[in-house]
PDB file of C-alpha atoms in Angstrom:
ATOM      1  CA  PHE A  89       7.056  -0.134  -1.617  1.00 85.00           C
ATOM      2  CA  ASP A  90       6.012   2.466  -4.157  1.00 83.00           C
ATOM      3  CA  LEU A  91       3.128   1.714  -6.497  1.00 81.00           C
ATOM      4  CA  PRO A  92       2.173   3.354  -9.779  1.00 82.00           C
ATOM      5  CA  GLY A  93       0.185   6.529  -9.247  1.00 86.00           C
ATOM      6  CA  GLY A  94       2.038   7.446  -6.055  1.00 86.00           C
ATOM      7  CA  ASP A  95       0.360   4.901  -3.779  1.00 89.00           C
ATOM      8  CA  ILE A  96       2.335   3.063  -1.084  1.00 90.00           C
ATOM      9  CA  GLY A  97       2.094  -0.692  -0.684  1.00 92.00           C
ATOM     10  CA  VAL A  98       3.084  -3.406   1.779  1.00 93.00           C
ATOM     11  CA  TYR A  99       3.085  -7.183   1.594  1.00 94.00           C
ATOM     12  CA  VAL A 100       0.853  -8.913   4.145  1.00 95.00           C
ATOM     13  CA  LEU A 101       1.205 -12.637   4.864  1.00 94.00           C
ATOM     14  CA  LYS A 102      -1.970 -14.596   4.249  1.00 94.00           C
ATOM     15  CA  PRO A 103      -2.768 -17.622   6.471  1.00 93.00           C
ATOM     16  CA  ASP A 104      -1.158 -19.947   3.899  1.00 94.00           C
ATOM     17  CA  GLY A 105       2.149 -18.021   4.165  1.00 92.00           C
ATOM     18  CA  THR A 106       1.912 -16.335   0.777  1.00 95.00           C
ATOM     19  CA  ALA A 107       2.324 -12.618   0.178  1.00 95.00           C
ATOM     20  CA  GLU A 108      -0.553 -10.317  -0.682  1.00 95.00           C
ATOM     21  CA  ALA A 109       0.119  -6.760  -1.881  1.00 93.00           C
ATOM     22  CA  ARG A 110      -1.939  -4.085  -0.154  1.00 94.00           C
ATOM     23  CA  VAL A 111      -2.275  -0.358  -0.689  1.00 95.00           C
ATOM     24  CA  VAL A 112      -1.817   1.514   2.597  1.00 95.00           C
ATOM     25  CA  THR A 113      -2.212   5.059   3.836  1.00 94.00           C
ATOM     26  CA  THR A 114       0.604   6.476   5.941  1.00 91.00           C
ATOM     27  CA  LYS A 115       1.522   9.492   8.017  1.00 92.00           C
ATOM     28  CA  PRO A 116       4.838  11.303   7.476  1.00 92.00           C
ATOM     29  CA  THR A 117       7.975   9.414   8.533  1.00 89.00           C
ATOM     30  CA  LEU A 118       9.342  10.458  11.924  1.00 89.00           C
ATOM     31  CA  ASN A 119      12.594   9.135  13.430  1.00 90.00           C
ATOM     32  CA  GLY A 120      12.787   6.428  10.767  1.00 85.00           C
ATOM     33  CA  TRP A 121       9.254   5.101  11.365  1.00 85.00           C
ATOM     34  CA  THR A 122       6.337   5.500   8.966  1.00 86.00           C
ATOM     35  CA  PRO A 123       2.979   5.014  10.726  1.00 90.00           C
ATOM     36  CA  ILE A 124       0.387   3.104   8.684  1.00 92.00           C
ATOM     37  CA  THR A 125      -3.096   4.551   9.223  1.00 94.00           C
ATOM     38  CA  SER A 126      -5.134   2.226   6.974  1.00 95.00           C
ATOM     39  CA  GLY A 127      -4.770  -0.837   4.771  1.00 96.00           C
ATOM     40  CA  VAL A 128      -3.734  -3.383   7.417  1.00 94.00           C
ATOM     41  CA  THR A 129      -5.361  -4.442  10.666  1.00 93.00           C
ATOM     42  CA  ALA A 130      -3.918  -5.234  14.085  1.00 89.00           C
ATOM     43  CA  GLY A 131      -2.403  -8.713  14.194  1.00 89.00           C
ATOM     44  CA  GLU A 132      -1.696  -9.011  10.480  1.00 92.00           C
ATOM     45  CA  ARG A 133       1.862 -10.015   9.603  1.00 91.00           C
ATOM     46  CA  VAL A 134       3.650  -7.516   7.345  1.00 91.00           C
ATOM     47  CA  VAL A 135       6.907  -8.101   5.438  1.00 90.00           C
ATOM     48  CA  ILE A 136       9.491  -5.690   6.860  1.00 85.00           C
ATOM     49  CA  SER A 137      12.716  -7.074   5.382  1.00 85.00           C
ATOM     50  CA  GLY A 138      13.569  -8.231   1.860  1.00 86.00           C
ATOM     51  CA  VAL A 139      10.516  -6.530   0.356  1.00 88.00           C
ATOM     52  CA  HIS A 140      12.332  -6.095  -2.966  1.00 87.00           C
ATOM     53  CA  LYS A 141      12.495  -9.918  -3.288  1.00 90.00           C
ATOM     54  CA  VAL A 142       8.776 -10.559  -2.673  1.00 91.00           C
ATOM     55  CA  LYS A 143       6.165 -11.021  -5.389  1.00 91.00           C
ATOM     56  CA  PRO A 144       2.385 -11.334  -4.894  1.00 91.00           C
ATOM     57  CA  GLY A 145       1.450 -14.957  -4.222  1.00 93.00           C
ATOM     58  CA  ALA A 146       5.015 -15.973  -3.366  1.00 92.00           C
ATOM     59  CA  LYS A 147       5.636 -18.162  -0.330  1.00 94.00           C
ATOM     60  CA  VAL A 148       7.404 -16.133   2.367  1.00 91.00           C
ATOM     61  CA  MET A 149       9.653 -17.536   5.089  1.00 86.00           C
ATOM     62  CA  GLU A 150       8.464 -15.990   8.348  1.00 82.00           C
ATOM     63  CA  MET A 151      11.030 -15.017  10.964  1.00 80.00           C
ATOM     64  CA  ALA A 152      10.631 -13.327  14.332  1.00 76.00           C
ATOM     65  CA  ALA A 153      11.490  -9.635  14.400  1.00 70.00           C
ATOM     66  CA  THR A 154      14.683  -8.616  16.183  1.00 68.00           C
ATOM     67  CA  ALA A 155      14.640  -5.996  18.929  1.00 59.00           C
ATOM     68  CA  ASN A 156      15.439  -3.288  16.351  1.00 59.00           C
ATOM     69  CA  GLU A 157      12.550  -4.394  14.121  1.00 55.00           C
ATOM     70  CA  ASP A 158       9.964  -5.154  16.807  1.00 51.00           C
ATOM     71  CA  ILE A 159       7.059  -2.729  16.586  1.00 52.00           C
ATOM     72  CA  GLN A 160       4.911  -2.107  19.630  1.00 46.00           C
TER      73      GLN A 160
END
């Protein structure tokens, strides 16, 4: 999601299942994918659907990614 000042943000799930907003750095989008180069670490769970409904600190219902959403 877009943040004031031109930054890009994502919501990361904390261990208690609540959302935390993070500023990330990305590379240009290619074939519909936008690589994140900093701001999250391997293994962290990132909200990829319904982002417009999430607020910082909100409880998020976690679901497994479908084949089209699964990121390797």
